PDB file of C-alpha atoms in Angstrom:
ATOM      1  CA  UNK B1330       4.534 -15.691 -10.859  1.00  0.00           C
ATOM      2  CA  UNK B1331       5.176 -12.213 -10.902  1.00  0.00           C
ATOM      3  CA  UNK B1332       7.352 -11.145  -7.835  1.00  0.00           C
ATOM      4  CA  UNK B1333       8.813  -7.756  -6.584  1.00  0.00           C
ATOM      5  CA  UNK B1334      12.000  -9.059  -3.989  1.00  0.00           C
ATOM      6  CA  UNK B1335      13.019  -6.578  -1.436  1.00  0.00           C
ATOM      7  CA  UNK B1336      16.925  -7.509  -0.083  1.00  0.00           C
ATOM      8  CA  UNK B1337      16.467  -7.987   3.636  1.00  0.00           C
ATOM      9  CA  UNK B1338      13.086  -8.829   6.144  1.00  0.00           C
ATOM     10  CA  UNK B1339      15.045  -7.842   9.159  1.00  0.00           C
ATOM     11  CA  UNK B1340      17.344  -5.053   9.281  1.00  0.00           C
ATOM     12  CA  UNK B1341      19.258  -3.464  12.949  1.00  0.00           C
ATOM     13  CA  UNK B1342      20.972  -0.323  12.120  1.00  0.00           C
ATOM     14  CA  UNK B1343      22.979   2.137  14.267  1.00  0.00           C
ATOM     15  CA  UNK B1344      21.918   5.706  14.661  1.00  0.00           C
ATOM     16  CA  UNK B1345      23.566   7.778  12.086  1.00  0.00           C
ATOM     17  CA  UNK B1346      24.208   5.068   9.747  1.00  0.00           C
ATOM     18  CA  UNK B1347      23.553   5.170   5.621  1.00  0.00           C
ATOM     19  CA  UNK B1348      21.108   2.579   5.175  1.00  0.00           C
ATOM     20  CA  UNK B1349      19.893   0.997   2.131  1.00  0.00           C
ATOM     21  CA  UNK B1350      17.261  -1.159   1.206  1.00  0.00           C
ATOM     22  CA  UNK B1351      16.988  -3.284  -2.160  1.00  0.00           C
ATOM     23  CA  UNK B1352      13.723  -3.689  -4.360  1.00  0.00           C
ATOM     24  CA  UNK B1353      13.824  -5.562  -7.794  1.00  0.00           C
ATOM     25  CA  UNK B1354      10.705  -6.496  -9.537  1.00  0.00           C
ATOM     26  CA  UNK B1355      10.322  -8.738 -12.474  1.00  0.00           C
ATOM     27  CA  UNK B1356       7.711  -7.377 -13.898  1.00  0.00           C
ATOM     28  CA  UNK B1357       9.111  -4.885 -16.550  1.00  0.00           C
ATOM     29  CA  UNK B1358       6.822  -2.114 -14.776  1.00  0.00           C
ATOM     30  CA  UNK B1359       7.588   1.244 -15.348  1.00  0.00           C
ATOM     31  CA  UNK B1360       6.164   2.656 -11.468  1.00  0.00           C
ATOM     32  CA  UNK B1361       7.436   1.803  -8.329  1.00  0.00           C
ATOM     33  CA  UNK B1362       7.019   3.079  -4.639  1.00  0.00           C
ATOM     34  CA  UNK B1363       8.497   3.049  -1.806  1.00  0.00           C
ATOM     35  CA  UNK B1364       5.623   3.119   1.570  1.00  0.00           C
ATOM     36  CA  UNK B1365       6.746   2.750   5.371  1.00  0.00           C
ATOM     37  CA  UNK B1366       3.764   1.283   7.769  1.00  0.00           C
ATOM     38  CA  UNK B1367       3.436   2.064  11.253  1.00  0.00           C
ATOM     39  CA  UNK B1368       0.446   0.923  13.126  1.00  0.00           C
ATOM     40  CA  UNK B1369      -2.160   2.760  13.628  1.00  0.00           C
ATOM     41  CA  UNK B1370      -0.929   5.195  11.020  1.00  0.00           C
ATOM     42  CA  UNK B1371      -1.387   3.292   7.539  1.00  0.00           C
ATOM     43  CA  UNK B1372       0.663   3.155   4.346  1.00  0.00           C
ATOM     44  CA  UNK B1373       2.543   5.609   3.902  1.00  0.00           C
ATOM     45  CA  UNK B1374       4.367   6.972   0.181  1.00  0.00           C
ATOM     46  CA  UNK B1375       7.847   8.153   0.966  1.00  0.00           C
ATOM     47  CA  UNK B1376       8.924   8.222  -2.583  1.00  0.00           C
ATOM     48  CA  UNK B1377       7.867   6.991  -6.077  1.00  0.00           C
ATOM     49  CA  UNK B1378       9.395   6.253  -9.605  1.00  0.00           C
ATOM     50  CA  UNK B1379       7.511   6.527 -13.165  1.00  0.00           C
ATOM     51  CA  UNK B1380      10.913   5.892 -14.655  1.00  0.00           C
ATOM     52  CA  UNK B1381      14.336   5.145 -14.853  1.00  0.00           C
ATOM     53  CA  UNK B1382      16.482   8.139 -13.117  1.00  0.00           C
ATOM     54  CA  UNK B1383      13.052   9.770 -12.841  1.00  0.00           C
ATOM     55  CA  UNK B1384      11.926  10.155  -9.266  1.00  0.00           C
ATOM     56  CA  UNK B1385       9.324  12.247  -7.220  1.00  0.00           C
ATOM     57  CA  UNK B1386       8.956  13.026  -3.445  1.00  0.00           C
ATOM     58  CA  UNK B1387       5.686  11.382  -1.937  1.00  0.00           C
ATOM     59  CA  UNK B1388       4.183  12.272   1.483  1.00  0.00           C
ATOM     60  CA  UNK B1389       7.315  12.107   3.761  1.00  0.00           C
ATOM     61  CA  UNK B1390      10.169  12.159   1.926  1.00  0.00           C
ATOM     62  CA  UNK B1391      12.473  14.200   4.593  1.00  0.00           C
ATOM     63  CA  UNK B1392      15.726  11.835   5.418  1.00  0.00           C
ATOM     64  CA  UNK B1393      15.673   9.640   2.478  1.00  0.00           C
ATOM     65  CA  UNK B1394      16.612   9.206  -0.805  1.00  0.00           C
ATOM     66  CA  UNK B1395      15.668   7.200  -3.684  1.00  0.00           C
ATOM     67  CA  UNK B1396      17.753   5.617  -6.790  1.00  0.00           C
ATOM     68  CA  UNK B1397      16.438   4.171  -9.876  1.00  0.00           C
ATOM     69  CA  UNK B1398      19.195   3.288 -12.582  1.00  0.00           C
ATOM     70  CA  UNK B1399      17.777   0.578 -13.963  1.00  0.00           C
ATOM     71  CA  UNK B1400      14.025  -0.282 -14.509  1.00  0.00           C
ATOM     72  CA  UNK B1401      14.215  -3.244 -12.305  1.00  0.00           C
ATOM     73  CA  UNK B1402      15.570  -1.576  -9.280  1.00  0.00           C
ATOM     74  CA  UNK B1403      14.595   0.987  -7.077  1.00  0.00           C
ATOM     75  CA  UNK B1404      16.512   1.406  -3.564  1.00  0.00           C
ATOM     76  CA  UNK B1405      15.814   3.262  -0.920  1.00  0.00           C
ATOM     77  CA  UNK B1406      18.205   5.415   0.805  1.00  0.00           C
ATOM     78  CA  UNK B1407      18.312   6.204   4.910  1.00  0.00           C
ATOM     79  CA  UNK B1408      21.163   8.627   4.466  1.00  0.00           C
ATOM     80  CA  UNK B1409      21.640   9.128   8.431  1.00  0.00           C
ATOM     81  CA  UNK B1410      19.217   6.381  10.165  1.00  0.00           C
ATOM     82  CA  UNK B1411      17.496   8.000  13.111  1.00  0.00           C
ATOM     83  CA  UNK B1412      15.550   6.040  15.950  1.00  0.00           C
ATOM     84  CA  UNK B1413      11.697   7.642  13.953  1.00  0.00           C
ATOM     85  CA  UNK B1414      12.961   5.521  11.211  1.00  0.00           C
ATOM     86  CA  UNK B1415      12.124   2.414  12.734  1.00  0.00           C
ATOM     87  CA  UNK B1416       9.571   1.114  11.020  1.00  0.00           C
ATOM     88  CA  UNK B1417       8.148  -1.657   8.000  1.00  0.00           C
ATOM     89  CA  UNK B1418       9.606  -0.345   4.453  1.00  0.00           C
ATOM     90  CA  UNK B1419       7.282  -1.562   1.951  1.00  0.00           C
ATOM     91  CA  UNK B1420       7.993  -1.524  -2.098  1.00  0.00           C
ATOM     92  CA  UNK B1421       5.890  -1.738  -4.789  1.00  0.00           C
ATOM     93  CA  UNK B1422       5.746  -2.143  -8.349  1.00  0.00           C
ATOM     94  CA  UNK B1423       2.647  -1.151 -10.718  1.00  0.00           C
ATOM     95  CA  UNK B1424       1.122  -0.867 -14.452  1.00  0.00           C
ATOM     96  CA  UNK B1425      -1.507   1.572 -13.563  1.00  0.00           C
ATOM     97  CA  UNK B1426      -4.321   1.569 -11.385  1.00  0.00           C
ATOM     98  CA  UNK B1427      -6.678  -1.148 -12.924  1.00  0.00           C
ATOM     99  CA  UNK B1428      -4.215  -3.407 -12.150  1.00  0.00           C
ATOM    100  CA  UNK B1429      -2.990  -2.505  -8.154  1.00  0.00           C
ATOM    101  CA  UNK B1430       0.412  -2.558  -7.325  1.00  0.00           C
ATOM    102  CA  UNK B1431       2.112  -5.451  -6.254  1.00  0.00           C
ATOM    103  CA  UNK B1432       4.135  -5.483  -3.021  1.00  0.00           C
ATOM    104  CA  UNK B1433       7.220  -7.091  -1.843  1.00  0.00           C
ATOM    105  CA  UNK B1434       7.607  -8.797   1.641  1.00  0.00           C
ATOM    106  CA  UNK B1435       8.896  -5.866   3.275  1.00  0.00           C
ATOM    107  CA  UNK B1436      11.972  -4.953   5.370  1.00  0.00           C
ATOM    108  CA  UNK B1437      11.301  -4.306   9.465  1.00  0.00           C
ATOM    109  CA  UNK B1438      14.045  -2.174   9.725  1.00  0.00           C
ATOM    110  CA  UNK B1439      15.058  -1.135  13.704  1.00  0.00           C
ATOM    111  CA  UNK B1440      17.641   1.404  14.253  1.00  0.00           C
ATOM    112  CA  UNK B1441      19.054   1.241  17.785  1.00  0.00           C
TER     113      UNK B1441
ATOM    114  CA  UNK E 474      -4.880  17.901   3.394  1.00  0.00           C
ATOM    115  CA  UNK E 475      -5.575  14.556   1.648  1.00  0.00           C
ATOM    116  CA  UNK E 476      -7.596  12.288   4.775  1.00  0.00           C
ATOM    117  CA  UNK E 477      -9.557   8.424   4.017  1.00  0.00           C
ATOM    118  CA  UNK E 478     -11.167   7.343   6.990  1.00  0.00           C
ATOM    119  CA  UNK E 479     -12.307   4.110   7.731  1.00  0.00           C
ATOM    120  CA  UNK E 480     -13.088   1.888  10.836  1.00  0.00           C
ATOM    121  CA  UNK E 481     -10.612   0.755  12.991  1.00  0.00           C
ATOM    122  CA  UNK E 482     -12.150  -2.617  13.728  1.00  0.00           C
ATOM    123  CA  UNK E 483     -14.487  -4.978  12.805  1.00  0.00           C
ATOM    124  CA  UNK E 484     -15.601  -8.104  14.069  1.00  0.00           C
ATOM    125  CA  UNK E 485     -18.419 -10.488  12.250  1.00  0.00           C
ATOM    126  CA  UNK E 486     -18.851 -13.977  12.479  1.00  0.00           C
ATOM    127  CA  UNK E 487     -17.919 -17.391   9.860  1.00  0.00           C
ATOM    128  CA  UNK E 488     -20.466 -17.034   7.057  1.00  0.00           C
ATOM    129  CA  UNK E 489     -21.804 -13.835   7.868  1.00  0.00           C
ATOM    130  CA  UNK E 490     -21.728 -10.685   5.441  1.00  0.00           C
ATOM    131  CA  UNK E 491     -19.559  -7.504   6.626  1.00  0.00           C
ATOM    132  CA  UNK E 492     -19.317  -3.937   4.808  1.00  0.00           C
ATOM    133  CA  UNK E 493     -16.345  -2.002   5.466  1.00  0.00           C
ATOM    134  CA  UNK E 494     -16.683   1.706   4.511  1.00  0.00           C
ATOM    135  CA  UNK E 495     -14.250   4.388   3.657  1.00  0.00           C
ATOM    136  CA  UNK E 496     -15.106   8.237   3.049  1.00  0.00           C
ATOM    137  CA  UNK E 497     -12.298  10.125   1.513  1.00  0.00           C
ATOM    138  CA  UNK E 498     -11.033  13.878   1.373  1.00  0.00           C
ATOM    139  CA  UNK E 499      -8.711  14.163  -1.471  1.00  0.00           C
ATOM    140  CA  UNK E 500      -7.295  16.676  -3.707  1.00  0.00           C
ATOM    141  CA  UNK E 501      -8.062  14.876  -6.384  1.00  0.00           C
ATOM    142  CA  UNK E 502      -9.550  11.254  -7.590  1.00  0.00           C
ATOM    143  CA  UNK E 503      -8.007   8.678  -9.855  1.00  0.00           C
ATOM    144  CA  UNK E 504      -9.859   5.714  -8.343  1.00  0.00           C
ATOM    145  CA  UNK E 505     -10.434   3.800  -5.351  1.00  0.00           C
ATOM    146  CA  UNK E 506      -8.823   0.516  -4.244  1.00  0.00           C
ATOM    147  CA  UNK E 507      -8.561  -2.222  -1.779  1.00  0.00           C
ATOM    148  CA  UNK E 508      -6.132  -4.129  -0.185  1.00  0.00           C
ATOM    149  CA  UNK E 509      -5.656  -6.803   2.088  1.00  0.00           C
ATOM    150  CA  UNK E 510      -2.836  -7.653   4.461  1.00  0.00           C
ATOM    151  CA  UNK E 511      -2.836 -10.548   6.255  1.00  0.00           C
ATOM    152  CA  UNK E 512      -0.178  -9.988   9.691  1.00  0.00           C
ATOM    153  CA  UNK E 513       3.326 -10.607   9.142  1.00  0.00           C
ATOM    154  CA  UNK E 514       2.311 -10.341   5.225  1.00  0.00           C
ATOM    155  CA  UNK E 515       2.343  -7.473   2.257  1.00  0.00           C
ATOM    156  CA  UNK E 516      -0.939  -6.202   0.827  1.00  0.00           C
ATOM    157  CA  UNK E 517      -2.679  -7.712  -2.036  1.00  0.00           C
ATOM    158  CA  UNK E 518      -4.858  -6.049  -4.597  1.00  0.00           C
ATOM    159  CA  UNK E 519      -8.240  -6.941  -3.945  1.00  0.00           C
ATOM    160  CA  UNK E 520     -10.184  -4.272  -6.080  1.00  0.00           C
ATOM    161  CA  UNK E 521     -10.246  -0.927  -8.199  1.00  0.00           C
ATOM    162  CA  UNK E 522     -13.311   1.194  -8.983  1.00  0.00           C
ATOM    163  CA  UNK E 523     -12.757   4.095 -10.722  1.00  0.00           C
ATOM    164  CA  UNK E 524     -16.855   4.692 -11.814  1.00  0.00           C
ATOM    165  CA  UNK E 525     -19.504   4.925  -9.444  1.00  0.00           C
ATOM    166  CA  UNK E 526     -21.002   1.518  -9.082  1.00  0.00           C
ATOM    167  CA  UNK E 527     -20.596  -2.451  -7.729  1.00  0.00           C
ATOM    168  CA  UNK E 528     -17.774  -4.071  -8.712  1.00  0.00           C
ATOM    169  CA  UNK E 529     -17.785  -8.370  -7.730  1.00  0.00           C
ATOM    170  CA  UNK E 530     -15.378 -10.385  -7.552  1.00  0.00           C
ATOM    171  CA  UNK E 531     -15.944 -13.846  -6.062  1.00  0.00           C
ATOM    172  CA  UNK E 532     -16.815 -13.125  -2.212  1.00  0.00           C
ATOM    173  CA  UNK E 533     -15.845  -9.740  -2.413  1.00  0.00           C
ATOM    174  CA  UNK E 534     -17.622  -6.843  -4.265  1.00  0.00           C
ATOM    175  CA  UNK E 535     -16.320  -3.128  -3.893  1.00  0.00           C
ATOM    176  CA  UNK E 536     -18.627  -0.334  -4.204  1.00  0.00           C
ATOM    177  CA  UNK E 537     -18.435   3.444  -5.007  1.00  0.00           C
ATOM    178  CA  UNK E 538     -20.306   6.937  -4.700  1.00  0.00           C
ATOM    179  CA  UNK E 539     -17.873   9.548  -5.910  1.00  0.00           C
ATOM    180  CA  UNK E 540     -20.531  11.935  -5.453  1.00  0.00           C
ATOM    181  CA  UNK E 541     -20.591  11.247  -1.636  1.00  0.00           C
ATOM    182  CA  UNK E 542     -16.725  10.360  -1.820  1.00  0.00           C
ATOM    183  CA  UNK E 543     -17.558   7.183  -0.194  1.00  0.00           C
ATOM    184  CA  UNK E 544     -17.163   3.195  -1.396  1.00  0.00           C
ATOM    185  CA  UNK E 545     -17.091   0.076   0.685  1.00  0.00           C
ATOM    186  CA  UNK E 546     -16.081  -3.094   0.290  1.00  0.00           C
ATOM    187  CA  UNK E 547     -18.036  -6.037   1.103  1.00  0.00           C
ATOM    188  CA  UNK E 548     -17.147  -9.710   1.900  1.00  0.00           C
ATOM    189  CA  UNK E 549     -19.530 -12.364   2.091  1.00  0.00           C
ATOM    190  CA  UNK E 550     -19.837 -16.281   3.571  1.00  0.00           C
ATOM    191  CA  UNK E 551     -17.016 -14.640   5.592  1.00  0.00           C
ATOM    192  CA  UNK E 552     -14.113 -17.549   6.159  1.00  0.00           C
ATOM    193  CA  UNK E 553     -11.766 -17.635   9.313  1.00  0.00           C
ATOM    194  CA  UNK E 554      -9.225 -16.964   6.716  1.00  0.00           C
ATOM    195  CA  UNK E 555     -10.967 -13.616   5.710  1.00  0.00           C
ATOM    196  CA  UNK E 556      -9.414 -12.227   9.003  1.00  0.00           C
ATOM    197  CA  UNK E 557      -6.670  -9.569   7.901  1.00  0.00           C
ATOM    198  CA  UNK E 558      -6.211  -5.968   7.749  1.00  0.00           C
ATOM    199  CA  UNK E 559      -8.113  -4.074   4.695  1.00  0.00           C
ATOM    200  CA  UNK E 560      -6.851  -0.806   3.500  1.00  0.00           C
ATOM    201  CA  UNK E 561      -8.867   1.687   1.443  1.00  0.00           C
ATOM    202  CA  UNK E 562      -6.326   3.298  -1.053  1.00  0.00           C
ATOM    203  CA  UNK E 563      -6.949   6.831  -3.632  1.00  0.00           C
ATOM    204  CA  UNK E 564      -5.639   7.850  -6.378  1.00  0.00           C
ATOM    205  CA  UNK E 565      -5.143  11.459  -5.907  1.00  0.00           C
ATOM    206  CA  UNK E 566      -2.998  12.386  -9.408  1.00  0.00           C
ATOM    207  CA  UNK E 567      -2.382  10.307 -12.481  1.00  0.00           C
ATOM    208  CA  UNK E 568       0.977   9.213 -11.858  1.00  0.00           C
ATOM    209  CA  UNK E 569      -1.278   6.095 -10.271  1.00  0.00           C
ATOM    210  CA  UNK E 570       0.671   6.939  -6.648  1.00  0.00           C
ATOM    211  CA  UNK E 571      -2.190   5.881  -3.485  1.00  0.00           C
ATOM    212  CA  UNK E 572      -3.131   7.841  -0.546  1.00  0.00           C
ATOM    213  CA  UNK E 573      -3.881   4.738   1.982  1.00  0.00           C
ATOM    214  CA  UNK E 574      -6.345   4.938   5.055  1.00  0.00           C
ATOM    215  CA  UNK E 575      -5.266   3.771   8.054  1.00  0.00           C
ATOM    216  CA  UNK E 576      -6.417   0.370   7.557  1.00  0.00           C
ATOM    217  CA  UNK E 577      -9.525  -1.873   9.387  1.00  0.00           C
ATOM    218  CA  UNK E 578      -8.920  -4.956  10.993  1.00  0.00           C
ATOM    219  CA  UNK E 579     -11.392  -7.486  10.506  1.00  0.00           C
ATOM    220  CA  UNK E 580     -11.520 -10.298  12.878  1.00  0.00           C
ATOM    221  CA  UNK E 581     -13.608 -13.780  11.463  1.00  0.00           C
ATOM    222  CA  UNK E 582     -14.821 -15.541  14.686  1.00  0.00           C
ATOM    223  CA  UNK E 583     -16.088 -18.806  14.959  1.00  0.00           C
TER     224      UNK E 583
END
């Protein structure tokens, strides 16, 4: 069964801590995505991947990075966590668009 | 701006038919898809239609007018278990990233 494995479901950070959060997929696919989901306010793309070290800024990219240095893994990086960054980070992994993307579990990250 | 819009909530009843719609405002259009999130779960792909048309699969069929930048998806003999969140998704480029709406929660009472 194909899987994409995100590190932690539950994350507490500090304010002004680097966070990062783990995504590995199994699935030798060359796209990946990184969403946060907020009720009320949908998915939404932070940052995407078409390939490794290759990286592109989605629809609210401001306070986080992204690093993809091998095909399999694409992390997410909260380089000073702020209170607005509480939310569900959601990654993805896809073959094109016939196909859907395939989600992990996500990570409810809180930052206190 | 890029904007889907769909209905917040939607109630129908076990074994009843319910169409969920979704209009969309996009720069451009690679494609419409579904998803399905159950709470405390991640979305699963339920559909992609990329020509105007009904797709089926099972229970569900998806349906879309690009001309009216509109599609629906509709689920049949609805089951309790059919009660979830359902997200209308666009392709607005090819590099196959999704604009999501804001999601419709369907509630499947007895």
């Amino acid at each position: 069964d194909v899987k994409v494995t995100q590190s932690s479901r539950y994350l507490v950070k500090r304010t002004g801590e680097k966070v990062f959060l783990e995504c590995v997929q199994d699935m030798d696919h060359e796209n990946m995505f990184w969403y946060r989901q907020d009720p009320g306010l949908g998915l939404r793309l932070i940052y995407f991947s078409y390939d490794v070290k290759m990286k592109e800024k989605g629809d609210i990219p401001e306070g986080y990075s992204v690093s993809r240095e091998k095909k399999e893994r694409f992390s997410l990086i909260l380089e000073s966590a702020s209170t607005n960054q509480t939310s569900m980070y959601l990654c993805a992994s896809s073959p094109g668009p016939i196909y859907g993307y395939t989600f992990g579990s996500g990570t409810r990250l809180t930052v206190v | 701006g890029q904007s889907l819009e769909q209905p917040s909530e939607v109630t129908a009843v076990e074994g009843a038919i319910v169409q969920i719609n979704c209009t969309y405002q996009t720069s451009g259009f690679y494609g419409l898809s579904w998803y399905q999130q159950h709470d405390g779960g991640a979305p699963t792909f339920l559909s992609y239609n990329a020509l105007d048309g009904l797709e089926e699969t099972g229970r569900f069929s998806s349906f879309l007018s690009r001309s009216d930048s509109y599609g629906y998806l509709l689920l049949q003999e609805l089951q309790m278990k059919d009660s979830a969140s359902y997200f209308c998704a666009v392709g607005v480029d090819s590099s196959y990233k999704l604009i999501f709406g804001s999601g419709t929660r369907l509630l499947v009472r007895p």
